[in-house]
Amino acid sequence: MNRSLVAPTEVRRLIATAAALGGLGLALFTVAELPLVGVGVYVIAVGSTVVLQPLSDGTAFDERDEAIAQVAAFWTLRVFGLVSAIVFPALTVAWGLDAFQWQPWSAAVGLFAAVLFLTYVGFMLVLQRRT
Amino acid sequence: MENNLEHLRDQHDLSQRELADMVGVTRQTINAIEGDRYDPSVDLVFTLARFFECPVEDIFVPDVALESTINEAKETQ
């Protein structure tokens, strides 16, 4: 075994840690009003995930990871779907009855869900034409 | 989908990591297949069959329920 290479399990762990630290760093430094430092930390973390993969002395990610990501995406869409189908119409009715006021954060979440599903529908249409 | 992967791997005196490296997947995937927690792709099924030089059916056993459904469908044709 080449001593300069790292075990795949260790590479997986390092990549997961780097990705988590990158996201956390970006969020924390942005909140602390140091956005450039946050972006710097994020870029270094994302860059390290790219650099780490070839250092693995075996397959670090495979079809099972892809399958897990697909199931996670399915459940994410399902949760957002339920929220969109039940919560947002209910809030809109409440807003119409003057029982609820849209706040910037709730409007942003609503807009995000709408954009998410428009993107989903867009990909569905494109993929249906291709396959 | 049940399988005899662990048995075959033991017969060939291979660790999960060694088999994983030889068929191009992670050790965790071999572990998940052996533990019946993951159904591999068709590509991986055939890669394993080629590696062990045996038919797919010697490694993987289809679900009994699925097999009986197919048999019933054939009988009604």
PDB file of C-alpha atoms in Angstrom:
ATOM      1  CA  MET A   1       0.000   0.000   0.000  1.00  0.00           C
ATOM      2  CA  ASN A   2       1.244   3.459  -0.907  1.00  0.00           C
ATOM      3  CA  ARG A   3       1.986   5.254   2.374  1.00  0.00           C
ATOM      4  CA  SER A   4       1.097   8.647   0.936  1.00  0.00           C
ATOM      5  CA  LEU A   5      -2.505   7.515   0.440  1.00  0.00           C
ATOM      6  CA  VAL A   6      -5.252   7.586   3.053  1.00  0.00           C
ATOM      7  CA  ALA A   7      -7.816   4.886   3.882  1.00  0.00           C
ATOM      8  CA  PRO A   8     -11.199   5.539   2.166  1.00  0.00           C
ATOM      9  CA  THR A   9     -13.033   5.597   5.514  1.00  0.00           C
ATOM     10  CA  GLU A  10     -10.679   8.314   6.744  1.00  0.00           C
ATOM     11  CA  VAL A  11     -11.160  10.287   3.505  1.00  0.00           C
ATOM     12  CA  ARG A  12     -14.944  10.085   3.932  1.00  0.00           C
ATOM     13  CA  ARG A  13     -14.632  11.334   7.498  1.00  0.00           C
ATOM     14  CA  LEU A  14     -12.294  14.182   6.512  1.00  0.00           C
ATOM     15  CA  ILE A  15     -14.532  15.276   3.636  1.00  0.00           C
ATOM     16  CA  ALA A  16     -17.636  15.248   5.846  1.00  0.00           C
ATOM     17  CA  THR A  17     -15.770  17.252   8.516  1.00  0.00           C
ATOM     18  CA  ALA A  18     -14.453  19.762   5.958  1.00  0.00           C
ATOM     19  CA  ALA A  19     -17.926  20.231   4.437  1.00  0.00           C
ATOM     20  CA  ALA A  20     -19.495  20.736   7.880  1.00  0.00           C
ATOM     21  CA  LEU A  21     -16.768  23.169   8.972  1.00  0.00           C
ATOM     22  CA  GLY A  22     -17.090  25.092   5.695  1.00  0.00           C
ATOM     23  CA  GLY A  23     -20.844  25.564   6.094  1.00  0.00           C
ATOM     24  CA  LEU A  24     -20.548  26.373   9.787  1.00  0.00           C
ATOM     25  CA  GLY A  25     -17.666  28.800   9.170  1.00  0.00           C
ATOM     26  CA  LEU A  26     -19.587  30.596   6.435  1.00  0.00           C
ATOM     27  CA  ALA A  27     -22.668  30.945   8.666  1.00  0.00           C
ATOM     28  CA  LEU A  28     -20.788  32.007  11.825  1.00  0.00           C
ATOM     29  CA  PHE A  29     -18.472  34.526  10.153  1.00  0.00           C
ATOM     30  CA  THR A  30     -21.397  35.978   8.193  1.00  0.00           C
ATOM     31  CA  VAL A  31     -23.390  36.435  11.418  1.00  0.00           C
ATOM     32  CA  ALA A  32     -20.250  37.975  12.975  1.00  0.00           C
ATOM     33  CA  GLU A  33     -20.212  40.446  10.045  1.00  0.00           C
ATOM     34  CA  LEU A  34     -16.980  39.018   8.622  1.00  0.00           C
ATOM     35  CA  PRO A  35     -18.366  37.764   5.297  1.00  0.00           C
ATOM     36  CA  LEU A  36     -15.049  37.669   3.449  1.00  0.00           C
ATOM     37  CA  VAL A  37     -13.481  35.500   6.168  1.00  0.00           C
ATOM     38  CA  GLY A  38     -16.578  33.275   6.029  1.00  0.00           C
ATOM     39  CA  VAL A  39     -16.324  32.867   2.270  1.00  0.00           C
ATOM     40  CA  GLY A  40     -12.553  32.233   2.612  1.00  0.00           C
ATOM     41  CA  VAL A  41     -13.155  29.456   5.150  1.00  0.00           C
ATOM     42  CA  TYR A  42     -15.878  28.003   2.913  1.00  0.00           C
ATOM     43  CA  VAL A  43     -13.697  28.054  -0.223  1.00  0.00           C
ATOM     44  CA  ILE A  44     -10.786  26.402   1.629  1.00  0.00           C
ATOM     45  CA  ALA A  45     -13.128  23.733   3.043  1.00  0.00           C
ATOM     46  CA  VAL A  46     -14.749  22.989  -0.334  1.00  0.00           C
ATOM     47  CA  GLY A  47     -11.314  23.008  -2.005  1.00  0.00           C
ATOM     48  CA  SER A  48      -9.993  20.534   0.544  1.00  0.00           C
ATOM     49  CA  THR A  49     -12.856  18.120  -0.254  1.00  0.00           C
ATOM     50  CA  VAL A  50     -11.761  18.178  -3.916  1.00  0.00           C
ATOM     51  CA  VAL A  51      -8.098  17.667  -2.970  1.00  0.00           C
ATOM     52  CA  LEU A  52      -8.855  14.877  -0.483  1.00  0.00           C
ATOM     53  CA  GLN A  53     -10.718  12.518  -2.838  1.00  0.00           C
ATOM     54  CA  PRO A  54      -7.722  11.519  -5.008  1.00  0.00           C
ATOM     55  CA  LEU A  55      -5.697  10.825  -1.853  1.00  0.00           C
ATOM     56  CA  SER A  56      -7.901   7.823  -1.047  1.00  0.00           C
ATOM     57  CA  ASP A  57      -6.249   4.442  -1.594  1.00  0.00           C
ATOM     58  CA  GLY A  58      -9.622   2.955  -2.548  1.00  0.00           C
ATOM     59  CA  THR A  59     -13.131   4.003  -3.532  1.00  0.00           C
ATOM     60  CA  ALA A  60     -14.247   6.692  -1.099  1.00  0.00           C
ATOM     61  CA  PHE A  61     -17.773   7.242  -2.442  1.00  0.00           C
ATOM     62  CA  ASP A  62     -19.830   4.847  -4.533  1.00  0.00           C
ATOM     63  CA  GLU A  63     -23.314   3.910  -5.747  1.00  0.00           C
ATOM     64  CA  ARG A  64     -24.609   3.397  -2.199  1.00  0.00           C
ATOM     65  CA  ASP A  65     -23.766   7.015  -1.316  1.00  0.00           C
ATOM     66  CA  GLU A  66     -25.621   8.064  -4.463  1.00  0.00           C
ATOM     67  CA  ALA A  67     -28.616   5.920  -3.471  1.00  0.00           C
ATOM     68  CA  ILE A  68     -28.601   7.424   0.035  1.00  0.00           C
ATOM     69  CA  ALA A  69     -28.441  10.941  -1.456  1.00  0.00           C
ATOM     70  CA  GLN A  70     -31.428  10.100  -3.690  1.00  0.00           C
ATOM     71  CA  VAL A  71     -33.501   8.885  -0.723  1.00  0.00           C
ATOM     72  CA  ALA A  72     -32.502  11.983   1.276  1.00  0.00           C
ATOM     73  CA  ALA A  73     -33.536  14.196  -1.668  1.00  0.00           C
ATOM     74  CA  PHE A  74     -36.848  12.322  -1.913  1.00  0.00           C
ATOM     75  CA  TRP A  75     -37.624  12.909   1.774  1.00  0.00           C
ATOM     76  CA  THR A  76     -36.495  16.536   1.601  1.00  0.00           C
ATOM     77  CA  LEU A  77     -38.895  17.161  -1.277  1.00  0.00           C
ATOM     78  CA  ARG A  78     -41.642  15.281   0.538  1.00  0.00           C
ATOM     79  CA  VAL A  79     -41.234  17.363   3.709  1.00  0.00           C
ATOM     80  CA  PHE A  80     -41.141  20.604   1.725  1.00  0.00           C
ATOM     81  CA  GLY A  81     -44.099  19.333  -0.331  1.00  0.00           C
ATOM     82  CA  LEU A  82     -46.199  18.738   2.774  1.00  0.00           C
ATOM     83  CA  VAL A  83     -45.223  22.117   4.172  1.00  0.00           C
ATOM     84  CA  SER A  84     -46.072  23.805   0.881  1.00  0.00           C
ATOM     85  CA  ALA A  85     -49.358  21.944   0.486  1.00  0.00           C
ATOM     86  CA  ILE A  86     -50.654  22.466   4.032  1.00  0.00           C
ATOM     87  CA  VAL A  87     -48.814  25.189   5.927  1.00  0.00           C
ATOM     88  CA  PHE A  88     -48.489  27.920   3.287  1.00  0.00           C
ATOM     89  CA  PRO A  89     -52.116  27.812   2.044  1.00  0.00           C
ATOM     90  CA  ALA A  90     -53.257  27.813   5.699  1.00  0.00           C
ATOM     91  CA  LEU A  91     -51.045  30.843   6.426  1.00  0.00           C
ATOM     92  CA  THR A  92     -52.379  32.588   3.313  1.00  0.00           C
ATOM     93  CA  VAL A  93     -55.964  32.026   4.483  1.00  0.00           C
ATOM     94  CA  ALA A  94     -54.999  33.308   7.945  1.00  0.00           C
ATOM     95  CA  TRP A  95     -53.383  36.360   6.296  1.00  0.00           C
ATOM     96  CA  GLY A  96     -56.600  36.956   4.304  1.00  0.00           C
ATOM     97  CA  LEU A  97     -58.559  36.852   7.582  1.00  0.00           C
ATOM     98  CA  ASP A  98     -56.089  39.255   9.222  1.00  0.00           C
ATOM     99  CA  ALA A  99     -55.042  36.530  11.654  1.00  0.00           C
ATOM    100  CA  PHE A 100     -51.464  36.374  10.372  1.00  0.00           C
ATOM    101  CA  GLN A 101     -48.918  38.833   9.057  1.00  0.00           C
ATOM    102  CA  TRP A 102     -46.232  37.702   6.636  1.00  0.00           C
ATOM    103  CA  GLN A 103     -42.805  38.464   8.081  1.00  0.00           C
ATOM    104  CA  PRO A 104     -39.663  38.769   5.942  1.00  0.00           C
ATOM    105  CA  TRP A 105     -38.450  35.350   7.130  1.00  0.00           C
ATOM    106  CA  SER A 106     -41.779  33.543   6.530  1.00  0.00           C
ATOM    107  CA  ALA A 107     -42.128  35.162   3.104  1.00  0.00           C
ATOM    108  CA  ALA A 108     -38.547  34.096   2.294  1.00  0.00           C
ATOM    109  CA  VAL A 109     -39.274  30.488   3.338  1.00  0.00           C
ATOM    110  CA  GLY A 110     -42.451  30.517   1.216  1.00  0.00           C
ATOM    111  CA  LEU A 111     -40.579  31.912  -1.776  1.00  0.00           C
ATOM    112  CA  PHE A 112     -37.797  29.356  -1.319  1.00  0.00           C
ATOM    113  CA  ALA A 113     -40.320  26.476  -1.307  1.00  0.00           C
ATOM    114  CA  ALA A 114     -41.951  27.858  -4.462  1.00  0.00           C
ATOM    115  CA  VAL A 115     -38.598  28.167  -6.259  1.00  0.00           C
ATOM    116  CA  LEU A 116     -37.610  24.681  -5.074  1.00  0.00           C
ATOM    117  CA  PHE A 117     -40.740  23.121  -6.573  1.00  0.00           C
ATOM    118  CA  LEU A 118     -40.544  25.137  -9.769  1.00  0.00           C
ATOM    119  CA  THR A 119     -36.986  23.808 -10.182  1.00  0.00           C
ATOM    120  CA  TYR A 120     -38.244  20.278  -9.453  1.00  0.00           C
ATOM    121  CA  VAL A 121     -41.042  20.563 -12.030  1.00  0.00           C
ATOM    122  CA  GLY A 122     -38.548  21.987 -14.545  1.00  0.00           C
ATOM    123  CA  PHE A 123     -36.202  19.022 -14.123  1.00  0.00           C
ATOM    124  CA  MET A 124     -39.142  16.594 -14.308  1.00  0.00           C
ATOM    125  CA  LEU A 125     -40.234  18.043 -17.640  1.00  0.00           C
ATOM    126  CA  VAL A 126     -36.705  17.993 -19.085  1.00  0.00           C
ATOM    127  CA  LEU A 127     -36.006  14.432 -17.872  1.00  0.00           C
ATOM    128  CA  GLN A 128     -39.357  13.132 -19.155  1.00  0.00           C
ATOM    129  CA  ARG A 129     -38.492  14.435 -22.612  1.00  0.00           C
ATOM    130  CA  ARG A 130     -35.030  12.871 -22.510  1.00  0.00           C
ATOM    131  CA  THR A 131     -35.944   9.404 -21.213  1.00  0.00           C
TER     132      THR A 131
ATOM    133  CA  MET B   1     -32.848  -9.332  -1.445  1.00  0.00           C
ATOM    134  CA  GLU B   2     -31.012 -12.060   0.459  1.00  0.00           C
ATOM    135  CA  ASN B   3     -27.488 -13.002  -0.549  1.00  0.00           C
ATOM    136  CA  ASN B   4     -24.578 -15.347   0.027  1.00  0.00           C
ATOM    137  CA  LEU B   5     -21.931 -12.681  -0.336  1.00  0.00           C
ATOM    138  CA  GLU B   6     -20.378 -13.134   3.104  1.00  0.00           C
ATOM    139  CA  HIS B   7     -20.154 -16.901   2.561  1.00  0.00           C
ATOM    140  CA  LEU B   8     -18.513 -16.466  -0.858  1.00  0.00           C
ATOM    141  CA  ARG B   9     -16.118 -13.847   0.494  1.00  0.00           C
ATOM    142  CA  ASP B  10     -15.102 -16.174   3.320  1.00  0.00           C
ATOM    143  CA  GLN B  11     -14.560 -18.993   0.805  1.00  0.00           C
ATOM    144  CA  HIS B  12     -12.158 -16.753  -1.107  1.00  0.00           C
ATOM    145  CA  ASP B  13     -10.495 -15.647   2.139  1.00  0.00           C
ATOM    146  CA  LEU B  14     -11.126 -11.973   1.466  1.00  0.00           C
ATOM    147  CA  SER B  15     -11.815  -9.160   3.880  1.00  0.00           C
ATOM    148  CA  GLN B  16     -14.670  -6.739   3.178  1.00  0.00           C
ATOM    149  CA  ARG B  17     -12.094  -4.071   2.348  1.00  0.00           C
ATOM    150  CA  GLU B  18     -10.223  -6.337  -0.091  1.00  0.00           C
ATOM    151  CA  LEU B  19     -13.431  -7.308  -1.909  1.00  0.00           C
ATOM    152  CA  ALA B  20     -14.555  -3.676  -1.969  1.00  0.00           C
ATOM    153  CA  ASP B  21     -11.269  -2.577  -3.543  1.00  0.00           C
ATOM    154  CA  MET B  22     -11.467  -5.341  -6.145  1.00  0.00           C
ATOM    155  CA  VAL B  23     -14.990  -4.480  -7.310  1.00  0.00           C
ATOM    156  CA  GLY B  24     -14.606  -0.704  -6.928  1.00  0.00           C
ATOM    157  CA  VAL B  25     -16.946   0.117  -4.046  1.00  0.00           C
ATOM    158  CA  THR B  26     -16.525   1.098  -0.407  1.00  0.00           C
ATOM    159  CA  ARG B  27     -16.142  -1.369   2.473  1.00  0.00           C
ATOM    160  CA  GLN B  28     -19.374   0.073   3.892  1.00  0.00           C
ATOM    161  CA  THR B  29     -21.250  -0.977   0.757  1.00  0.00           C
ATOM    162  CA  ILE B  30     -20.045  -4.579   1.019  1.00  0.00           C
ATOM    163  CA  ASN B  31     -20.990  -4.540   4.695  1.00  0.00           C
ATOM    164  CA  ALA B  32     -24.452  -3.134   3.891  1.00  0.00           C
ATOM    165  CA  ILE B  33     -25.060  -5.772   1.164  1.00  0.00           C
ATOM    166  CA  GLU B  34     -23.998  -8.594   3.481  1.00  0.00           C
ATOM    167  CA  GLY B  35     -26.249  -7.224   6.210  1.00  0.00           C
ATOM    168  CA  ASP B  36     -29.155  -7.095   3.713  1.00  0.00           C
ATOM    169  CA  ARG B  37     -29.476  -3.350   4.225  1.00  0.00           C
ATOM    170  CA  TYR B  38     -28.667  -2.358   0.641  1.00  0.00           C
ATOM    171  CA  ASP B  39     -29.712  -3.791  -2.708  1.00  0.00           C
ATOM    172  CA  PRO B  40     -26.819  -3.269  -5.138  1.00  0.00           C
ATOM    173  CA  SER B  41     -27.227  -1.895  -8.653  1.00  0.00           C
ATOM    174  CA  VAL B  42     -27.458  -4.292 -11.601  1.00  0.00           C
ATOM    175  CA  ASP B  43     -23.921  -3.248 -12.590  1.00  0.00           C
ATOM    176  CA  LEU B  44     -22.525  -4.174  -9.190  1.00  0.00           C
ATOM    177  CA  VAL B  45     -24.473  -7.457  -9.121  1.00  0.00           C
ATOM    178  CA  PHE B  46     -22.885  -8.487 -12.418  1.00  0.00           C
ATOM    179  CA  THR B  47     -19.455  -7.257 -11.338  1.00  0.00           C
ATOM    180  CA  LEU B  48     -19.656  -9.447  -8.222  1.00  0.00           C
ATOM    181  CA  ALA B  49     -20.859 -12.423 -10.288  1.00  0.00           C
ATOM    182  CA  ARG B  50     -17.952 -11.949 -12.703  1.00  0.00           C
ATOM    183  CA  PHE B  51     -15.506 -11.578  -9.839  1.00  0.00           C
ATOM    184  CA  PHE B  52     -16.632 -14.822  -8.147  1.00  0.00           C
ATOM    185  CA  GLU B  53     -17.048 -16.518 -11.547  1.00  0.00           C
ATOM    186  CA  CYS B  54     -20.537 -17.749 -10.799  1.00  0.00           C
ATOM    187  CA  PRO B  55     -24.107 -17.021 -11.906  1.00  0.00           C
ATOM    188  CA  VAL B  56     -25.856 -14.076 -10.259  1.00  0.00           C
ATOM    189  CA  GLU B  57     -28.309 -16.504  -8.634  1.00  0.00           C
ATOM    190  CA  ASP B  58     -25.447 -18.101  -6.690  1.00  0.00           C
ATOM    191  CA  ILE B  59     -24.895 -14.802  -4.887  1.00  0.00           C
ATOM    192  CA  PHE B  60     -28.291 -13.153  -4.768  1.00  0.00           C
ATOM    193  CA  VAL B  61     -31.601 -14.789  -3.908  1.00  0.00           C
ATOM    194  CA  PRO B  62     -34.664 -12.931  -5.228  1.00  0.00           C
ATOM    195  CA  ASP B  63     -37.505 -12.132  -2.844  1.00  0.00           C
ATOM    196  CA  VAL B  64     -39.896 -15.070  -2.486  1.00  0.00           C
ATOM    197  CA  ALA B  65     -42.909 -12.747  -2.750  1.00  0.00           C
ATOM    198  CA  LEU B  66     -41.619 -11.258  -6.002  1.00  0.00           C
ATOM    199  CA  GLU B  67     -40.895 -14.696  -7.438  1.00  0.00           C
ATOM    200  CA  SER B  68     -44.374 -15.995  -6.584  1.00  0.00           C
ATOM    201  CA  THR B  69     -45.940 -12.892  -8.171  1.00  0.00           C
ATOM    202  CA  ILE B  70     -44.008 -13.549 -11.379  1.00  0.00           C
ATOM    203  CA  ASN B  71     -44.993 -17.236 -11.350  1.00  0.00           C
ATOM    204  CA  GLU B  72     -48.662 -16.355 -10.826  1.00  0.00           C
ATOM    205  CA  ALA B  73     -48.523 -13.864 -13.703  1.00  0.00           C
ATOM    206  CA  LYS B  74     -46.977 -16.536 -15.968  1.00  0.00           C
ATOM    207  CA  GLU B  75     -49.666 -19.074 -15.025  1.00  0.00           C
ATOM    208  CA  THR B  76     -52.471 -16.657 -15.865  1.00  0.00           C
ATOM    209  CA  GLN B  77     -51.023 -15.953 -19.339  1.00  0.00           C
TER     210      GLN B  77
END
